[in-house]
Coordinates of C-alpha atoms in Angstrom, one line a residue:
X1 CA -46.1 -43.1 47.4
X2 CA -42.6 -43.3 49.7
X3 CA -42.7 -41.2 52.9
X4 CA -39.9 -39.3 52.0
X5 CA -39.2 -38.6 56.3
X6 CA -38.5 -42.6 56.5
X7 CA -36.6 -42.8 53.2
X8 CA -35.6 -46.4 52.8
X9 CA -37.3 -47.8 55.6
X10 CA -41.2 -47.1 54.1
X11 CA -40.2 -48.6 50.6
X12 CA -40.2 -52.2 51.7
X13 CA -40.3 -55.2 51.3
X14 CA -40.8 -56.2 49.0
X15 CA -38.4 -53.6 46.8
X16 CA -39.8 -52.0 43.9
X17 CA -37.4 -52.8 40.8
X18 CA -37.1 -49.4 40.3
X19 CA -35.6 -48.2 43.7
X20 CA -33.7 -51.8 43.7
X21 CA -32.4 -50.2 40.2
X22 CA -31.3 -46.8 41.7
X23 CA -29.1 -48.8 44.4
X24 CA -27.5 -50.6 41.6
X25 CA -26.5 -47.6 39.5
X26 CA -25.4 -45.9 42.7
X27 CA -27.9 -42.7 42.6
X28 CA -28.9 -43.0 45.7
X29 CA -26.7 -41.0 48.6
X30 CA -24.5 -43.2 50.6
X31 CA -26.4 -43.6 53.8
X32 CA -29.5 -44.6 52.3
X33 CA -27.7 -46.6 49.9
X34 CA -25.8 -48.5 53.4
X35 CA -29.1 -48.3 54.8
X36 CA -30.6 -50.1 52.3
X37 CA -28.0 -52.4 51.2
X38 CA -27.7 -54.1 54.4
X39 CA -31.6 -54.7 54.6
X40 CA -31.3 -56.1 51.2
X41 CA -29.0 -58.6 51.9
X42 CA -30.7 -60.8 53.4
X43 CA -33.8 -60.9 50.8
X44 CA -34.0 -63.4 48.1
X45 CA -36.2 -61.9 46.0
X46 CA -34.0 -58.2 46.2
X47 CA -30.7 -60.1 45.6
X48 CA -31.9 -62.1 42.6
X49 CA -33.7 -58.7 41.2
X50 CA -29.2 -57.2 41.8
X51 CA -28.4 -60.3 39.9
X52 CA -30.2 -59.8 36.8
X53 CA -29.0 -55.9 36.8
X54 CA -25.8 -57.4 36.8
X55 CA -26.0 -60.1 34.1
X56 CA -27.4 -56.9 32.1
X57 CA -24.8 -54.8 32.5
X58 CA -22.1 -57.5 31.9
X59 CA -24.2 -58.6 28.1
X60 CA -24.7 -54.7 27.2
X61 CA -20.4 -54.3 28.2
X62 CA -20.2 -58.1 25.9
X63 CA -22.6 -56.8 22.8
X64 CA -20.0 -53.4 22.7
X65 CA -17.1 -54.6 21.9
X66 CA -18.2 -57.5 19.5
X67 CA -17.6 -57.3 16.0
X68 CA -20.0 -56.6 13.1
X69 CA -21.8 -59.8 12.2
X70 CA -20.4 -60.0 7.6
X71 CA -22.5 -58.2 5.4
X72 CA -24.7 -60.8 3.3
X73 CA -23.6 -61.6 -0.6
X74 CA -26.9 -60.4 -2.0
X75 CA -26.8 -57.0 0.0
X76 CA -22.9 -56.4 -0.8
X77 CA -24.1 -57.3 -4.5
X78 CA -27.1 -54.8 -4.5
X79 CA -25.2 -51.9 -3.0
X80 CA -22.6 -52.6 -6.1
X81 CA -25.1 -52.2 -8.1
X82 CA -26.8 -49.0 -6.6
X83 CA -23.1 -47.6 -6.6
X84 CA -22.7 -48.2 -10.2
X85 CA -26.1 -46.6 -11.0
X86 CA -25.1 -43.0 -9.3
X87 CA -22.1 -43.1 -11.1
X88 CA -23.9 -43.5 -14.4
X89 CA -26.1 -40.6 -13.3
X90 CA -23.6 -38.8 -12.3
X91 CA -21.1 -39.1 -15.5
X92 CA -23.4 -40.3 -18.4
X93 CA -24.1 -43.6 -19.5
X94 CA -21.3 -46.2 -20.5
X95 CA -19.2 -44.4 -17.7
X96 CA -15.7 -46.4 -17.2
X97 CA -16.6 -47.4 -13.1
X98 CA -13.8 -48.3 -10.9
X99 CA -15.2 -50.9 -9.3
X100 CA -12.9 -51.4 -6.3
X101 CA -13.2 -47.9 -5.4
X102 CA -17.2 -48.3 -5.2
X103 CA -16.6 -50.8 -3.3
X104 CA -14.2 -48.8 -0.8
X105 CA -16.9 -46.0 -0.6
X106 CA -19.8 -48.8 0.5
X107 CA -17.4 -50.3 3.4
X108 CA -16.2 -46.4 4.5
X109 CA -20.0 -46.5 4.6
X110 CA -20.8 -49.5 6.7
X111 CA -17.5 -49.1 8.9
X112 CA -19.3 -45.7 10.2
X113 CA -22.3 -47.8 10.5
X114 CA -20.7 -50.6 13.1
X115 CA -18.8 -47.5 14.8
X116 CA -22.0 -46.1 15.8
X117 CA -23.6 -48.7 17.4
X118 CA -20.3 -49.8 19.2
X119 CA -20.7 -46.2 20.4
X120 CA -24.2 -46.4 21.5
X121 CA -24.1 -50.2 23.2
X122 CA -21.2 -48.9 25.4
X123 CA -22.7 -45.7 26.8
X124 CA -25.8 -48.2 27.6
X125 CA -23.1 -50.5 29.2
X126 CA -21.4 -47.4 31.3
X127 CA -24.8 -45.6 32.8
X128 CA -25.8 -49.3 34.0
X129 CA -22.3 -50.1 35.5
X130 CA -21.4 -47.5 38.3
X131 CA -18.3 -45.9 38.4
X132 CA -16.9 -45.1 41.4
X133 CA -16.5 -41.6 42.8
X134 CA -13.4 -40.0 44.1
X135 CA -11.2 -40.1 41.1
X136 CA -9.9 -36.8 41.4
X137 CA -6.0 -36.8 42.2
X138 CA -4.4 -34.1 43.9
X139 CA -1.0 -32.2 43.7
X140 CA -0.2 -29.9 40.0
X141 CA -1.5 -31.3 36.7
X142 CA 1.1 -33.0 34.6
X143 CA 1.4 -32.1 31.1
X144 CA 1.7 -35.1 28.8
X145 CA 3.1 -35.5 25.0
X146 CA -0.8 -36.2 22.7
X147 CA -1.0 -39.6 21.7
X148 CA -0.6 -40.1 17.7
X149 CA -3.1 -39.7 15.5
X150 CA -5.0 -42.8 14.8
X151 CA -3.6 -44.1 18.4
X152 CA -5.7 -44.0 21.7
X153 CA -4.2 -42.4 25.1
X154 CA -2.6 -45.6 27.2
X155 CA -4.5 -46.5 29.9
X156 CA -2.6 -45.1 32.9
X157 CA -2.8 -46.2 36.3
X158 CA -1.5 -45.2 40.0
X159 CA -1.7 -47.5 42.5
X160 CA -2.7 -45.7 45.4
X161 CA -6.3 -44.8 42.7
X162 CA -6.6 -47.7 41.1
X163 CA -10.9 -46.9 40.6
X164 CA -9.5 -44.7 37.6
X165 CA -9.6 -47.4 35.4
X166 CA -12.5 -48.9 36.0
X167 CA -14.7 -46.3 34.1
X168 CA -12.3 -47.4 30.6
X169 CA -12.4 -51.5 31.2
X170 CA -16.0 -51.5 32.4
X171 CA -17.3 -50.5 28.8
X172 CA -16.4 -54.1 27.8
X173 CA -13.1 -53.5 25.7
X174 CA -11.0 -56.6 25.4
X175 CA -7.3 -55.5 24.6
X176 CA -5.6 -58.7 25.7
X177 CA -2.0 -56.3 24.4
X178 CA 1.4 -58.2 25.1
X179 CA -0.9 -61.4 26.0
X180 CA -2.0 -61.9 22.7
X181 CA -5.5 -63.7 23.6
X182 CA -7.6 -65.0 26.0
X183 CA -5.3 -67.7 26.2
X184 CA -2.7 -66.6 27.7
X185 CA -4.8 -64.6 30.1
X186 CA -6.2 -67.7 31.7
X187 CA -2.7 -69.3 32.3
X188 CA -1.8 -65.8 34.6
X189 CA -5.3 -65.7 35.9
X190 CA -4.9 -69.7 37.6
X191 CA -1.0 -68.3 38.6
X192 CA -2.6 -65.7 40.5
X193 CA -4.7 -68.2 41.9
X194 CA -7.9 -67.5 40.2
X195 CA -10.8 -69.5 38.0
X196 CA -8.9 -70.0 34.4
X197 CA -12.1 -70.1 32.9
X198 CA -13.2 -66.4 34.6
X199 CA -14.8 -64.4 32.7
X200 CA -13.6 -60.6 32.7
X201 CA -15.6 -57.4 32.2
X202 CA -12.9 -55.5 30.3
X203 CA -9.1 -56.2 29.8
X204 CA -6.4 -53.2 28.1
X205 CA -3.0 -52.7 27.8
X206 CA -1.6 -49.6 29.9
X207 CA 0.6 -49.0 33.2
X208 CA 0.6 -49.5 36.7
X209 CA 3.1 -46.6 38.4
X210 CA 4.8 -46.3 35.4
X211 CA 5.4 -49.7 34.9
X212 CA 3.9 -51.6 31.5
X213 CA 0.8 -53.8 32.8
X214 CA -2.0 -55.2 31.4
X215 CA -5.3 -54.5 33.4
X216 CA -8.0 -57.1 33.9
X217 CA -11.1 -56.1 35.9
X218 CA -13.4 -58.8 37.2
X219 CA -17.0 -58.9 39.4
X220 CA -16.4 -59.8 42.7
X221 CA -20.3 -61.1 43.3
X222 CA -21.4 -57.6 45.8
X223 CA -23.2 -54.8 44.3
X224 CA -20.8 -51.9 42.8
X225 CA -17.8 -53.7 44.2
X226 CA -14.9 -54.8 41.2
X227 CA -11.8 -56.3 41.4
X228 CA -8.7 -55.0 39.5
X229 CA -6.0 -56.9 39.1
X230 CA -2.5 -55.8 37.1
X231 CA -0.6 -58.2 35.5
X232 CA 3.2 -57.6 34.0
X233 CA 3.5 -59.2 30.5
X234 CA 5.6 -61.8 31.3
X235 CA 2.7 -63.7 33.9
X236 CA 2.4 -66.7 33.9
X237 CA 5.6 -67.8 32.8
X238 CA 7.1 -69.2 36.3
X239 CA 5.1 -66.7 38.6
X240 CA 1.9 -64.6 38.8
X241 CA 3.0 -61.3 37.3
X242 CA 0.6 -59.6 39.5
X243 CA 1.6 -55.9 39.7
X244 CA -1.6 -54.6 41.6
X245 CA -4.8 -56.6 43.1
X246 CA -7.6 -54.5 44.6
X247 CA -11.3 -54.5 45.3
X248 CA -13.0 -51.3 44.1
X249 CA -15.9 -49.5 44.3
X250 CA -16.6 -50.7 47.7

């Protein structure tokens, strides 16, 4: 059992996984977490434990925003066919079945399906993944015109608080926006003077002080720390196109 009077200083080494695992997900308060970070540091076995939490969080933020895998011939084939048998219950034998609309019903059907566990892999994603505290911006709230329906709120983003973004990109959506594709993003990433071949947590479409922007956010290789970098749409086209670079969560 920890002696609770000595905190951080009973529990090791070597770290149990579990309060390694509470350091990563940043429930710990912030001087034992500082207490215990720095004696972390400089043990192998405690960094490479942080590493796998890491490499976790970054698959669970990958598997949320990939698509549904096609659904198999034979399945699509017996769903038809079960479709086409509640009809005939439904309306009598020899029933005139529309079979497009069946077909609409079964994919309103599986499109629910894929929503769900999108939804479920990226609350995973966001309890591993800390989000940084402090978020809270003061003066009078600003009323703002409802997005459309159908259409998601833009991702706004003031410089002087850039960690309000982090809790929307860390949930692993790619929006590459203006940038069309993963492509592009790598020529502004090596104009900014970064790996081409990085690989980000979460990238969207939004705005930095007002300005259009697409936001990119990237591990920086330290526990809870991120790196948020803003580019304008036009990077990479004769210069970086950086509109904000910052390390958060730090």
């Amino acid at each position: 059992m920890t002696d609770e009077s000595r905190g951080v200083e009973a529990a090791g080494p070597p770290w149990s996984v579990d309060l390694l695992a509470d350091l990563h997900s940043g429930v710990l308060d912030d001087g034992e977490a500082t207490r215990l970070r720095v004696r972390v540091e400089a043990d192998p076995e405690a960094q490479a434990i942080l590493e796998a939490l890491d490499a976790t969080a970054a698959d669970l933020a990958a598997w949320g925003s990939a698509s549904a895998p096609p659904l198999p011939d034979a399945v699509a084939a017996r769903i038809d066919a079960a479709l086409v048998h509640e009809a005939q219950e439904m309306f009598g034998t020899a029933p005139v079945v529309d079979i497009a609309m069946a077909r609409r019903r079964r994919n309103r059907r599986l499109g629910w399906l894929s929503g769900a566990v999108a939804v479920a892999a990226a609350t995973v994603a966001a309890v591993v993944i800390l989000v940084p505290k402090g978020t809270t911006t003061g003066g009078n709230p600003v009323a703002e015109a409802p997005p459309q329906a159908g259409q998601a709120a833009p991702l706004a983003v003031r410089g002087d608080h850039p960690e309000a973004a982090v809790g929307h990109l860390s949930t692993g959506v790619k929006d590459y926006g203006p940038l069309g594709g993963p492509e592009r993003l790598s020529s502004c990433l090596q104009a900014a003077g970064l790996a081409a071949n990085a690989n980000p947590i979460g990238v969207s479409p939004g705005t930095v002080d007002g300005r259009q922007a697409v936001l990119v956010l990237l591990t920086t290789g330290w526990l809870a720390e991120f790196r948020l970098i803003a580019f304008t749409p036009s990077c990479g086209q004769g210069g970086s196109g950086v509109l904000l670079d910052k390390v958060v969560g730090k």
